[in-house]
Short mmCIF file of C-alpha atoms and ligand atoms in Angstrom, two decimals:
data_model
loop_
_atom_site.label_atom_id
_atom_site.label_comp_id
_atom_site.label_asym_id
_atom_site.label_seq_id
_atom_site.Cartn_x
_atom_site.Cartn_y
_atom_site.Cartn_z
CA MET A 1333 -32.71 155.93 74.44
CA LYS A 1334 -32.67 156.86 70.86
CA GLN A 1335 -31.65 160.35 70.99
CA ASN A 1336 -32.64 162.21 68.13
CA ASN A 1337 -29.35 163.75 66.27
CA LYS A 1338 -30.66 165.51 63.77
CA LYS A 1339 -29.74 168.91 63.69
CA ARG A 1340 -32.66 171.15 63.91
CA THR A 1341 -31.70 173.89 60.99
CA PHE A 1342 -33.55 177.23 60.70
CA LYS A 1343 -35.85 177.58 57.32
CA TRP A 1344 -36.99 181.35 56.54
CA LYS A 1345 -40.23 181.19 55.50
CA ALA A 1346 -41.36 184.54 53.82
CA PRO A 1347 -43.15 187.01 55.27
CA SER A 1348 -47.57 186.29 54.33
CA ILE A 1349 -49.06 188.00 51.95
CA LYS A 1350 -50.83 189.59 54.53
CA TRP A 1351 -47.41 191.12 56.16
CA LYS A 1352 -46.08 191.67 53.17
CA LEU A 1353 -49.22 193.83 51.96
CA ILE A 1354 -49.17 195.88 54.85
CA LEU A 1355 -45.54 196.87 54.70
CA TYR A 1356 -46.62 197.59 51.21
CA MET A 1357 -49.16 200.07 52.16
CA LEU A 1358 -47.28 201.56 54.43
CA GLY A 1359 -43.93 202.55 52.19
CA PHE A 1360 -47.11 203.88 49.74
CA SER A 1361 -48.00 205.82 52.44
CA ALA A 1362 -44.72 207.10 53.61
CA LEU A 1363 -43.84 208.32 49.97
CA ILE A 1364 -47.53 210.16 49.59
CA LEU A 1365 -47.16 211.54 53.07
CA ILE A 1366 -43.14 212.72 52.44
CA VAL A 1367 -44.23 214.02 49.29
CA LEU A 1368 -47.49 216.03 51.10
CA TRP A 1369 -44.99 217.78 54.03
CA LEU A 1370 -42.25 218.51 51.11
CA PHE A 1371 -45.27 220.40 49.00
CA GLN A 1372 -47.03 222.17 51.71
CA ILE A 1373 -44.60 222.40 54.89
CA VAL A 1374 -41.18 222.61 53.09
CA LEU A 1375 -42.55 224.51 49.87
CA LEU A 1376 -45.67 226.77 50.71
CA PRO A 1377 -43.62 229.90 51.29
CA PHE A 1378 -41.64 229.73 47.47
CA PHE A 1379 -44.88 228.82 46.42
CA TYR A 1380 -46.78 230.92 48.31
CA LYS A 1381 -44.20 233.78 47.06
CA PHE A 1382 -44.78 233.33 43.83
CA ILE A 1383 -48.20 233.70 44.13
CA MET A 1384 -48.30 237.08 45.74
CA ILE A 1385 -45.64 238.17 43.48
CA ARG A 1386 -47.62 237.54 40.10
CA GLN A 1387 -51.30 238.55 42.09
CA ILE A 1388 -49.63 241.76 43.30
CA LYS A 1389 -47.86 242.22 39.73
CA ASN A 1390 -51.63 241.89 38.11
CA THR A 1391 -53.05 244.10 40.78
CA ALA A 1392 -50.70 246.71 39.90
CA HIS A 1393 -50.75 246.44 36.23
CA THR A 1394 -54.92 246.29 35.99
CA LEU A 1395 -54.95 250.01 37.99
CA ALA A 1396 -52.16 251.64 35.99
CA GLN A 1397 -54.64 250.17 33.13
CA SER A 1398 -57.16 251.45 34.56
CA ALA A 1399 -56.17 255.10 35.95
CA ASP A 1400 -58.08 257.09 33.26
CA ASP A 1401 -61.33 255.08 34.48
CA ALA A 1402 -64.07 256.95 35.77
CA ASN A 1403 -64.89 254.18 38.62
CA ILE A 1404 -60.79 253.56 39.00
CA ASP A 1405 -61.63 254.30 43.02
CA ILE A 1406 -64.09 251.09 43.07
CA ILE A 1407 -61.38 249.29 40.69
CA ALA A 1408 -58.62 249.75 43.30
CA GLU A 1409 -61.20 248.97 46.32
CA GLU A 1410 -62.24 245.92 45.21
CA LEU A 1411 -58.90 244.83 43.81
CA HIS A 1412 -57.55 245.81 47.47
CA GLU A 1413 -59.82 243.49 48.92
CA GLU A 1414 -59.20 240.92 47.13
CA SER A 1415 -55.53 241.25 47.40
CA ASN A 1416 -55.19 241.76 50.73
CA SER A 1417 -52.75 244.45 49.52
CA CYS A 1418 -51.95 248.14 50.07
CA ILE A 1419 -52.05 250.35 46.73
CA TYR A 1420 -51.48 253.82 46.66
CA MET A 1421 -51.44 255.61 43.50
CA LEU A 1422 -50.38 259.25 42.55
CA TYR A 1423 -51.43 261.53 39.55
CA PHE A 1424 -49.21 263.76 38.54
CA ASP A 1425 -51.37 265.98 37.37
CA SER A 1426 -54.06 267.77 39.41
CA ARG A 1427 -55.95 264.24 40.53
CA SER A 1428 -56.20 263.49 43.86
CA PRO A 1429 -54.40 259.90 44.73
CA ILE A 1430 -55.62 256.66 45.65
CA ASP A 1431 -54.94 255.16 49.20
CA TYR A 1432 -55.90 251.99 50.45
CA HIS A 1433 -54.52 251.06 53.39
CA ALA A 1434 -54.79 246.65 53.98
CA ASN A 1435 -52.09 245.85 56.54
CA GLU A 1436 -50.40 247.60 59.86
CA ASP A 1437 -46.38 246.82 58.18
CA CYS A 1438 -47.26 248.27 55.11
CA ALA A 1439 -44.14 249.61 54.35
CA ILE A 1440 -46.00 252.93 52.34
CA HIS A 1441 -47.76 253.90 55.66
CA ASN A 1442 -45.95 253.40 58.06
CA SER A 1443 -42.61 254.94 55.72
CA GLN A 1444 -43.37 258.22 57.89
CA GLY A 1445 -41.79 261.44 56.74
CA TYR A 1446 -39.55 259.10 54.57
CA THR A 1447 -42.55 258.67 52.73
CA VAL A 1448 -42.41 261.24 49.56
CA ARG A 1449 -38.83 260.46 49.68
CA LEU A 1450 -39.28 256.75 48.64
CA LEU A 1451 -42.57 257.40 46.23
CA ARG A 1452 -39.64 259.59 44.17
CA GLU A 1453 -36.83 256.49 45.02
CA LEU A 1454 -39.88 254.06 43.49
CA TYR A 1455 -40.73 256.40 40.19
CA GLN A 1456 -37.13 257.27 39.48
CA ARG A 1457 -36.39 253.33 39.66
CA ALA A 1458 -39.30 252.39 37.51
CA LYS A 1459 -38.70 254.58 34.90
CA ALA A 1460 -35.33 253.44 35.11
CA ASN A 1461 -36.42 250.06 34.18
CA ASP A 1462 -39.33 250.55 31.49
CA GLY A 1463 -41.70 251.39 33.92
CA GLU A 1464 -41.49 248.18 36.19
CA ALA A 1465 -40.03 247.73 39.62
CA ILE A 1466 -39.27 245.21 41.98
CA LEU A 1467 -38.60 246.35 45.57
CA LEU A 1468 -38.01 242.83 47.74
CA PHE A 1469 -37.40 243.53 51.43
CA TYR A 1470 -37.47 242.06 54.95
CA GLN A 1471 -39.31 244.41 56.82
CA ASP A 1472 -36.77 244.64 59.72
CA ALA A 1473 -34.23 245.80 57.17
CA PHE A 1474 -36.64 248.51 55.32
CA TYR A 1475 -35.88 251.26 58.22
CA ALA A 1476 -32.38 250.68 57.05
CA PHE A 1477 -33.24 251.08 53.73
CA LEU A 1478 -35.13 253.99 54.10
CA LYS A 1479 -32.56 255.75 55.99
CA GLN A 1480 -29.79 255.11 53.34
CA LEU A 1481 -32.23 256.58 50.93
CA ASN A 1482 -31.65 259.87 53.32
CA ARG A 1483 -28.13 259.33 53.70
CA SER A 1484 -27.01 262.80 51.23
CA ASP A 1485 -29.81 264.08 52.92
CA ASP A 1486 -29.61 267.17 55.56
CA MET A 1487 -33.07 266.21 57.00
CA ARG A 1488 -31.67 262.81 58.05
CA ASP A 1489 -30.95 263.32 61.09
CA PHE A 1490 -35.07 264.54 61.88
CA PHE A 1491 -36.36 261.15 61.73
CA SER A 1492 -35.11 258.67 64.80
CA ASP A 1493 -35.24 254.85 64.63
CA GLU A 1494 -38.60 254.51 65.85
CA ILE A 1495 -39.67 254.14 62.42
CA ALA A 1496 -38.58 251.23 61.80
CA LEU A 1497 -40.66 248.23 60.86
CA THR A 1498 -41.94 246.27 63.42
CA GLY A 1499 -38.91 244.23 63.05
CA ASN A 1500 -39.77 241.02 61.96
CA GLN A 1501 -37.96 238.57 59.61
CA ASP A 1502 -41.37 238.04 56.64
CA GLU A 1503 -40.87 239.25 53.57
CA SER A 1504 -42.79 242.14 51.56
CA ILE A 1505 -42.89 243.53 48.49
CA LEU A 1506 -43.04 246.76 47.25
CA TYR A 1507 -44.08 246.21 43.52
CA THR A 1508 -44.26 249.60 40.83
CA VAL A 1509 -45.95 250.24 38.23
CA VAL A 1510 -45.87 254.17 36.33
CA SER A 1511 -47.24 254.87 32.93
CA GLU A 1512 -49.40 257.09 31.45
CA THR A 1513 -52.85 258.73 31.22
CA PHE A 1514 -54.48 260.20 28.98
CA SER A 1515 -53.66 263.59 29.81
CA GLY A 1516 -49.78 262.56 28.60
CA SER A 1517 -49.30 262.69 32.66
CA ASP A 1518 -47.73 260.01 34.49
CA VAL A 1519 -49.35 257.73 36.85
CA MET A 1520 -47.43 255.96 39.46
CA VAL A 1521 -48.96 252.99 41.12
CA VAL A 1522 -47.29 251.33 44.31
CA VAL A 1523 -48.91 247.86 45.57
CA ASN A 1524 -47.16 246.89 48.09
CA SER A 1525 -48.15 243.28 50.35
CA PRO A 1526 -46.38 240.48 52.37
CA ILE A 1527 -45.47 237.55 50.95
CA THR A 1528 -44.77 235.33 53.93
CA PRO A 1529 -47.04 232.61 54.66
CA VAL A 1530 -48.22 234.05 58.39
CA ASP A 1531 -47.49 231.60 61.19
CA ALA A 1532 -51.54 230.43 61.14
CA THR A 1533 -51.03 229.38 58.14
CA ILE A 1534 -48.40 226.90 58.65
CA ASN A 1535 -49.20 225.91 62.00
CA THR A 1536 -52.79 224.93 60.17
CA LEU A 1537 -51.65 223.29 57.55
CA SER A 1538 -48.92 221.36 59.95
CA THR A 1539 -51.85 220.24 62.19
CA LEU A 1540 -53.81 219.05 59.33
CA PHE A 1541 -50.97 217.12 58.23
CA LEU A 1542 -50.19 215.38 61.16
CA PHE A 1543 -54.12 214.23 60.96
CA ILE A 1544 -53.45 213.34 57.60
CA ALA A 1545 -50.70 211.16 58.49
CA GLY A 1546 -52.77 209.55 60.59
CA VAL A 1547 -55.84 208.58 59.05
CA ILE A 1548 -53.71 208.15 55.74
CA VAL A 1549 -51.62 204.99 57.46
CA ILE A 1550 -54.70 203.87 59.42
CA LEU A 1551 -56.56 203.55 56.00
CA ALA A 1552 -53.49 201.74 54.01
CA LEU A 1553 -53.77 199.22 57.74
CA LEU A 1554 -57.24 198.30 57.17
CA LEU A 1555 -56.74 198.12 53.66
CA SER A 1556 -54.23 195.90 53.21
CA LEU A 1557 -55.76 193.57 55.64
CA LEU A 1558 -58.96 193.54 53.25
CA ILE A 1559 -56.84 193.22 50.59
CA SER A 1560 -54.77 190.26 52.04
CA ARG A 1561 -57.42 188.78 53.10
CA ARG A 1562 -59.45 188.16 49.85
CA ILE A 1563 -56.13 187.60 47.99
CA SER A 1564 -55.25 185.27 50.28
CA LYS A 1565 -58.12 183.38 50.63
CA PRO A 1566 -58.78 180.96 47.53
CA ILE A 1567 -54.58 180.02 47.77
CA ILE A 1568 -55.13 179.36 51.09
CA GLU A 1569 -58.22 177.02 50.22
CA ILE A 1570 -56.56 175.69 46.73
CA ASN A 1571 -53.30 174.89 49.55
CA ASP A 1572 -55.48 172.80 51.65
CA SER A 1573 -56.93 170.63 48.84
CA ALA A 1574 -53.10 170.45 47.71
CA LYS A 1575 -52.97 168.53 50.93
CA ILE A 1576 -55.37 165.81 50.52
CA LEU A 1577 -54.16 165.32 47.05
CA ALA A 1578 -50.93 164.98 48.27
CA GLU A 1579 -52.43 161.96 50.54
CA GLY A 1580 -53.06 160.56 47.42
CA ARG A 1581 -56.94 161.28 47.20
CA TYR A 1582 -57.12 162.70 43.70
CA ASP A 1583 -61.17 163.41 44.18
CA VAL A 1584 -60.16 165.96 45.55
CA ASN A 1585 -62.03 169.06 43.40
CA PHE A 1586 -59.84 173.07 43.74
CA ARG A 1587 -62.37 176.01 43.63
CA GLY A 1588 -60.37 179.16 42.79
CA HIS A 1589 -62.39 182.39 43.11
CA GLY A 1590 -62.28 186.02 43.54
CA TYR A 1591 -59.87 186.79 40.98
CA ARG A 1592 -58.72 184.81 37.46
CA GLU A 1593 -54.92 183.60 38.43
CA ALA A 1594 -56.63 181.63 41.12
CA GLY A 1595 -59.35 180.27 38.87
CA GLU A 1596 -56.36 179.75 36.64
CA LEU A 1597 -54.84 177.80 39.26
CA ALA A 1598 -57.41 175.74 40.45
CA ASP A 1599 -58.51 174.69 37.02
CA THR A 1600 -53.96 173.74 35.69
CA LEU A 1601 -54.47 171.88 39.70
CA ASN A 1602 -57.40 170.25 39.06
CA TYR A 1603 -56.65 168.64 35.83
CA ALA A 1604 -53.28 167.49 37.11
CA ALA A 1605 -55.73 165.44 40.26
CA GLU A 1606 -56.90 164.23 37.20
CA GLU A 1607 -54.70 162.62 35.08
CA LEU A 1608 -52.63 162.00 38.29
CA SER A 1609 -55.57 159.76 39.09
CA LYS A 1610 -55.73 158.35 35.37
CA VAL A 1611 -51.94 157.13 35.88
CA ASP A 1612 -52.92 155.72 39.33
CA THR A 1613 -55.49 153.69 38.30
CA LEU A 1614 -53.27 152.52 35.11
CA LYS A 1615 -50.58 151.75 37.68
CA ASN A 1616 -52.64 149.85 39.92
CA GLU A 1617 -54.29 147.59 36.44
CA LEU A 1618 -51.02 147.13 35.38
CA ILE A 1619 -49.96 145.57 39.25
CA ALA A 1620 -52.69 143.35 38.58
CA ASN A 1621 -52.12 142.13 35.26
CA ILE A 1622 -48.96 141.96 35.96
CA SER A 1623 -49.29 140.29 39.04
CA HIS A 1624 -52.10 137.67 37.43
CA ASP A 1625 -50.38 137.36 34.59
CA LEU A 1626 -47.35 135.72 36.39
CA ARG A 1627 -48.98 133.84 38.28
CA THR A 1628 -51.00 131.73 36.13
CA PRO A 1629 -47.60 130.69 34.39
CA LEU A 1630 -45.79 130.26 37.75
CA THR A 1631 -48.40 128.23 38.58
CA MET A 1632 -49.10 126.05 35.60
CA ILE A 1633 -44.97 125.54 35.26
CA SER A 1634 -45.12 124.54 39.09
CA GLY A 1635 -47.93 122.70 38.72
CA TYR A 1636 -46.67 119.89 35.13
CA SER A 1637 -43.46 119.96 36.65
CA GLU A 1638 -44.49 118.63 39.97
CA ILE A 1639 -47.00 115.87 37.82
CA MET A 1640 -44.32 115.07 36.06
CA ARG A 1641 -41.80 114.73 38.87
CA ASP A 1642 -44.57 111.90 40.85
CA LEU A 1643 -46.04 110.45 37.81
CA PRO A 1644 -43.98 108.41 35.55
CA GLY A 1645 -45.74 108.80 33.34
CA GLU A 1646 -46.91 112.24 32.74
CA ASN A 1647 -43.77 112.60 31.29
CA THR A 1648 -44.76 113.60 27.76
CA PRO A 1649 -43.09 115.84 25.45
CA GLU A 1650 -46.73 118.18 25.46
CA ASN A 1651 -46.60 118.71 29.11
CA CYS A 1652 -42.86 120.10 28.34
CA GLN A 1653 -44.21 122.04 25.69
CA ILE A 1654 -47.04 123.86 28.02
CA ILE A 1655 -43.77 124.37 30.66
CA ILE A 1656 -41.38 126.18 27.52
CA ASP A 1657 -44.31 127.84 26.18
CA GLU A 1658 -45.50 129.17 30.05
CA ALA A 1659 -41.94 129.86 30.61
CA ASN A 1660 -42.03 132.27 27.12
CA ARG A 1661 -45.41 134.01 28.28
CA LEU A 1662 -43.27 134.47 31.32
CA THR A 1663 -39.81 136.10 29.02
CA SER A 1664 -42.19 138.05 27.17
CA LEU A 1665 -43.71 139.62 29.58
CA VAL A 1666 -40.83 140.60 31.59
CA ASN A 1667 -39.55 141.92 28.37
CA ASP A 1668 -42.42 144.17 27.67
CA VAL A 1669 -41.62 145.68 31.21
CA LEU A 1670 -38.52 146.16 30.53
CA ASP A 1671 -38.80 147.06 26.63
CA ILE A 1672 -41.29 150.06 27.88
CA SER A 1673 -39.30 151.07 31.19
CA LYS A 1674 -36.40 151.59 28.54
CA LEU A 1675 -38.50 153.55 26.13
CA GLN A 1676 -40.04 155.51 28.65
CA SER A 1677 -36.62 156.94 29.84
CA GLY A 1678 -35.46 157.45 26.70
CA ASN A 1679 -32.81 154.72 27.24
CA GLN A 1680 -33.52 153.03 24.10
CA SER A 1681 -31.69 153.01 20.97
CA VAL A 1682 -31.73 151.64 17.74
CA ASN A 1683 -29.95 150.35 15.46
CA LEU A 1684 -30.57 151.38 11.97
CA GLU A 1685 -29.37 149.47 8.61
CA PRO A 1686 -30.88 149.02 5.07
CA LEU A 1687 -33.46 146.37 5.39
CA CYS A 1688 -35.61 144.57 3.02
CA ILE A 1689 -38.81 144.79 4.95
CA THR A 1690 -40.90 142.70 2.38
CA GLU A 1691 -38.16 139.53 3.14
CA ALA A 1692 -38.01 140.01 7.05
CA VAL A 1693 -42.76 140.50 6.63
CA LYS A 1694 -42.56 136.84 5.12
CA ASN A 1695 -39.79 135.27 7.01
CA ALA A 1696 -42.09 136.24 10.02
CA MET A 1697 -44.96 134.89 8.40
CA GLY A 1698 -43.18 131.21 9.23
CA ARG A 1699 -43.50 131.76 13.00
CA TYR A 1700 -46.94 131.42 12.56
CA ALA A 1701 -46.68 128.73 11.01
CA LYS A 1702 -48.37 126.32 14.08
CA LEU A 1703 -51.46 128.93 14.66
CA ARG A 1704 -52.11 128.17 10.97
CA ASP A 1705 -51.19 124.12 10.15
CA ILE A 1706 -53.19 123.56 13.80
CA ASP A 1707 -55.54 126.15 14.96
CA GLY A 1708 -56.68 126.78 11.36
CA TYR A 1709 -55.99 130.89 11.41
CA ILE A 1710 -55.87 132.16 8.24
CA ILE A 1711 -52.86 134.09 7.68
CA THR A 1712 -51.83 136.21 4.84
CA PHE A 1713 -49.00 138.79 3.53
CA GLU A 1714 -48.95 140.55 0.32
CA ALA A 1715 -46.63 142.93 -0.63
CA ASP A 1716 -46.69 144.63 -3.83
CA ARG A 1717 -42.97 144.41 -4.26
CA ASP A 1718 -39.67 144.46 -2.69
CA ALA A 1719 -39.29 147.32 -0.54
CA VAL A 1720 -35.84 148.44 1.63
CA VAL A 1721 -36.29 150.54 5.38
CA SER A 1722 -33.95 151.57 7.29
CA ALA A 1723 -34.59 150.26 10.22
CA ASP A 1724 -33.36 147.66 13.28
CA ARG A 1725 -34.16 144.57 12.14
CA THR A 1726 -35.15 143.37 15.92
CA ARG A 1727 -36.93 146.53 17.16
CA ILE A 1728 -39.42 146.61 13.29
CA MET A 1729 -40.26 142.72 14.09
CA GLN A 1730 -41.00 143.19 17.51
CA VAL A 1731 -43.91 146.06 16.19
CA LEU A 1732 -44.65 143.35 14.08
CA TYR A 1733 -45.14 140.29 15.88
CA ASN A 1734 -46.97 142.71 18.37
CA LEU A 1735 -49.46 143.88 15.81
CA VAL A 1736 -50.43 139.93 14.30
CA ASN A 1737 -50.25 138.89 18.22
CA ASN A 1738 -52.91 141.41 18.66
CA ALA A 1739 -54.79 140.56 15.24
CA VAL A 1740 -54.44 137.05 15.85
CA THR A 1741 -56.34 137.34 19.23
CA TYR A 1742 -59.37 139.60 18.91
CA THR A 1743 -59.50 138.83 15.09
CA GLY A 1744 -63.42 136.94 14.97
CA GLU A 1745 -64.81 133.45 13.93
CA ASP A 1746 -63.03 133.24 10.10
CA LYS A 1747 -59.75 133.22 11.72
CA THR A 1748 -58.21 135.84 9.39
CA VAL A 1749 -55.64 137.93 9.67
CA ARG A 1750 -54.36 139.72 6.23
CA ILE A 1751 -50.68 141.88 6.08
CA THR A 1752 -50.71 143.39 3.35
CA GLN A 1753 -47.46 146.09 2.38
CA CYS A 1754 -48.13 148.98 0.41
CA CYS A 1755 -44.82 151.61 -0.97
CA GLU A 1756 -46.35 155.17 -2.06
CA LYS A 1757 -44.29 158.58 -2.15
CA GLY A 1758 -41.49 157.34 -1.04
CA ARG A 1759 -42.73 155.12 2.20
CA VAL A 1760 -43.89 151.90 3.17
CA ARG A 1761 -46.67 151.04 4.34
CA ILE A 1762 -47.16 148.11 6.51
CA SER A 1763 -51.14 146.83 7.73
CA VAL A 1764 -52.16 144.09 10.10
CA THR A 1765 -55.48 144.01 8.89
CA ASP A 1766 -58.52 141.44 11.56
CA SER A 1767 -61.52 140.34 11.09
CA GLY A 1768 -63.00 141.36 15.12
CA GLU A 1769 -64.79 143.64 16.72
CA GLY A 1770 -63.74 145.99 16.22
CA ILE A 1771 -62.90 149.41 18.50
CA GLU A 1772 -64.92 151.59 19.59
CA ALA A 1773 -63.89 155.18 17.72
CA ASP A 1774 -63.45 156.91 21.44
CA LYS A 1775 -61.13 154.13 22.58
CA LEU A 1776 -59.20 154.24 19.06
CA THR A 1777 -56.37 156.75 20.40
CA LEU A 1778 -56.43 155.79 24.67
CA ILE A 1779 -55.22 152.02 23.00
CA TRP A 1780 -51.20 153.64 22.22
CA ASP A 1781 -51.74 154.88 25.94
CA ARG A 1782 -49.78 152.52 28.60
CA TYR A 1783 -51.33 149.71 30.77
CA TYR A 1784 -54.51 150.98 28.72
CA LYS A 1785 -56.78 147.83 28.16
CA VAL A 1786 -60.31 147.96 25.71
CA ASP A 1787 -61.87 144.72 26.39
CA LYS A 1788 -61.17 144.09 30.22
CA VAL A 1789 -63.58 140.61 29.87
CA HIS A 1790 -62.54 139.84 26.26
CA LYS A 1791 -60.97 135.78 27.63
CA ARG A 1792 -57.51 136.18 25.30
CA ALA A 1793 -57.34 140.05 25.96
CA ALA A 1794 -57.17 139.02 29.60
CA MET A 1795 -53.34 137.44 28.70
CA GLY A 1796 -52.56 140.92 27.96
CA THR A 1797 -50.35 143.19 30.03
CA GLY A 1798 -51.86 146.41 27.59
CA LEU A 1799 -48.10 147.82 27.10
CA GLY A 1800 -47.90 146.19 23.43
CA LEU A 1801 -49.38 149.17 21.20
CA SER A 1802 -47.79 151.34 23.54
CA ILE A 1803 -43.69 149.57 22.78
CA VAL A 1804 -45.24 149.74 18.97
CA LYS A 1805 -45.69 153.25 19.12
CA GLY A 1806 -42.26 154.03 21.29
CA ILE A 1807 -40.19 152.05 18.58
CA ILE A 1808 -42.00 153.83 15.33
CA GLU A 1809 -40.89 157.39 17.19
CA LEU A 1810 -38.06 156.10 17.15
CA HIS A 1811 -37.26 155.45 13.39
CA HIS A 1812 -39.52 158.41 12.92
CA GLY A 1813 -42.01 156.54 11.60
CA ARG A 1814 -45.68 156.92 11.59
CA CYS A 1815 -48.44 154.76 13.25
CA GLY A 1816 -52.37 154.18 13.24
CA VAL A 1817 -55.18 152.37 13.02
CA GLU A 1818 -58.50 152.25 11.84
CA SER A 1819 -60.94 150.75 12.83
CA LYS A 1820 -65.26 149.22 12.21
CA LEU A 1821 -67.17 148.19 15.14
CA GLY A 1822 -68.23 144.10 13.83
CA ILE A 1823 -66.40 144.65 10.65
CA GLY A 1824 -62.45 144.95 12.13
CA SER A 1825 -59.62 146.51 12.64
CA THR A 1826 -56.64 147.95 10.32
CA PHE A 1827 -53.35 148.70 12.86
CA TRP A 1828 -50.47 150.38 10.33
CA PHE A 1829 -47.14 151.23 10.16
CA GLU A 1830 -45.40 153.67 7.79
CA LEU A 1831 -41.56 154.17 7.53
CA ASP A 1832 -39.08 155.91 5.19
CA GLU A 1833 -38.14 154.18 1.97
CA TYR A 1834 -34.30 153.36 2.01
CA SER A 1835 -32.22 155.34 -0.82
CA PRO A 1836 -28.54 155.21 0.00
CA GLU A 1837 -28.21 158.85 -1.77
CA ILE A 1838 -30.50 160.24 1.10
CA GLU A 1839 -28.74 158.02 3.90
CA ASP A 1840 -25.40 159.77 2.41
CA GLU A 1841 -27.13 162.91 2.45
CA LYS A 1842 -27.95 162.47 5.91
CA LYS A 1843 -24.58 161.70 6.64
CA GLU A 1844 -22.73 164.53 5.74
CA THR A 1845 -25.52 167.04 7.03
CA VAL A 1846 -24.96 164.97 10.56
CA ASP A 1847 -21.13 165.22 9.86
P1 LIG B 3328 -52.91 143.79 24.98
O1 LIG B 3328 -50.70 143.30 25.44
O2 LIG B 3328 -53.59 144.08 26.66
O3 LIG B 3328 -52.62 143.65 23.86
P2 LIG B 3328 -52.36 146.46 23.72
O4 LIG B 3328 -51.40 147.05 24.13
O5 LIG B 3328 -51.26 145.32 22.47
O6 LIG B 3328 -52.21 145.53 25.08
O7 LIG B 3328 -53.31 146.53 22.93
C1 LIG B 3328 -54.55 147.75 23.79
C2 LIG B 3328 -55.80 147.11 23.92
O8 LIG B 3328 -56.30 147.43 22.26
C3 LIG B 3328 -56.20 146.22 23.86
O9 LIG B 3328 -56.57 145.44 25.05
C4 LIG B 3328 -57.30 145.99 23.20
O10 LIG B 3328 -58.27 146.12 23.63
C5 LIG B 3328 -57.32 146.59 22.22
N1 LIG B 3328 -56.57 146.02 21.04
C6 LIG B 3328 -54.77 145.87 19.89
N2 LIG B 3328 -55.63 145.29 18.84
C7 LIG B 3328 -56.63 144.94 18.53
C8 LIG B 3328 -57.29 144.62 17.84
N3 LIG B 3328 -56.09 143.83 16.81
N4 LIG B 3328 -58.53 144.38 17.58
C9 LIG B 3328 -59.36 144.75 18.47
N5 LIG B 3328 -58.68 145.61 19.51
C10 LIG B 3328 -57.39 145.45 20.30
#
């Protein structure tokens, strides 16, 4: 039994968009929750303290400024209700004190027998400090503070430990402002309030935080599922179409909807599929052409050889010539295919040397003598003067033969092919004009493509491979020249190529820059 020895290799697959999005969303939610927890739970006491101190200060200063107001009572009551703090205003004249009691743990009201001492201490502190004094303390340490005030006092034994405040760890503030009234006497404003958030608030916020965390996580999951479906849907569709394309079905249509990138990707793939289909069609045509072109001469060669072997009378020079011609056709076909594959792969190099192109074209004309004499073709060459170019002789001749052969193939009834040479602005242009049917304007660029043939039913054209002009273009590009065609339907076509005229100075300069 055949055993499959292939090692199973583990290939890591990147997670899908869905999982990535879920991960990112959860990460983002965690970040939000951390920030929320930090500000709402961890930093809450600090913020609370900061805000409360500011509020108490404002209350005290407002009261001090309004000390002479006729409605000071109402103002004090409003502020006391608004800030939920204890307020005690002591006028150092005949006016009676204003007293609002807000919370049980109030330092002013719970100081019992210590009140006078405490007020005196606060007054002295404020006086010594530009009229304001701030006293922050833990409620359970307040009694110790009060006792300390009385250390040198004979009366201290009258006070028992009972007056200690509730004994909790909460922080409290006693803020004192001393200012002058209109009568010139002092007024002392003492405001007291706890500055630690109550446990209930913290508990509420913690519960709220847990609730928010749950909602955010659920929302993040739902959102990531929704977004991932939206993003991945067009990609999945494009992927499915790409699989069809990979099977060689080029008529597949890529559809990208939902967002721009998907649309662009679909357009690019549609374009690629179209191009692939073109190349495929051209390749199929080439294979058909080449097989046809190979079969025709091979059939001729084997047929004529058999006749010549079997019938002694048929061993004539004409029949031999047919075999030779067909063998030559085969050779040129194979050469064309080789040339194009070399040009295509970039392996073709040119051996540039000064070449009198006028002389070279004249010599090439000899090759068409038989066509002229026997078939009645009129092939002429006119040159404005002798011109020298820097070129690879063999390759440039290949270009010329390709163009002239095409012209001979496609020229009209008058069998005329006109070759001209014209020098202008340091360039030499060789043009080959025929009087054939011409080429339709929309085909003029396509004919330079590999394997492209316009007239597939044209009898003589059917012999071509569709590679000639592509080879011409490739060779001229290697010479850094230009080539092109002008054609008028019913009148004929002119194929041309241009090369730089050779000048020793320019060549020397070129060499120097290369060195
Ligand atoms: P082929 O071997 O088929 O001639 P070419 O690359 O030389 O291949 O030419 C490509 C196509 O260009 C030809 O099939 C033909 O349709 C068109 N063509 C080339 N030369 C001429 C011309 N002188 N007149 C009209 N059509 C031409």
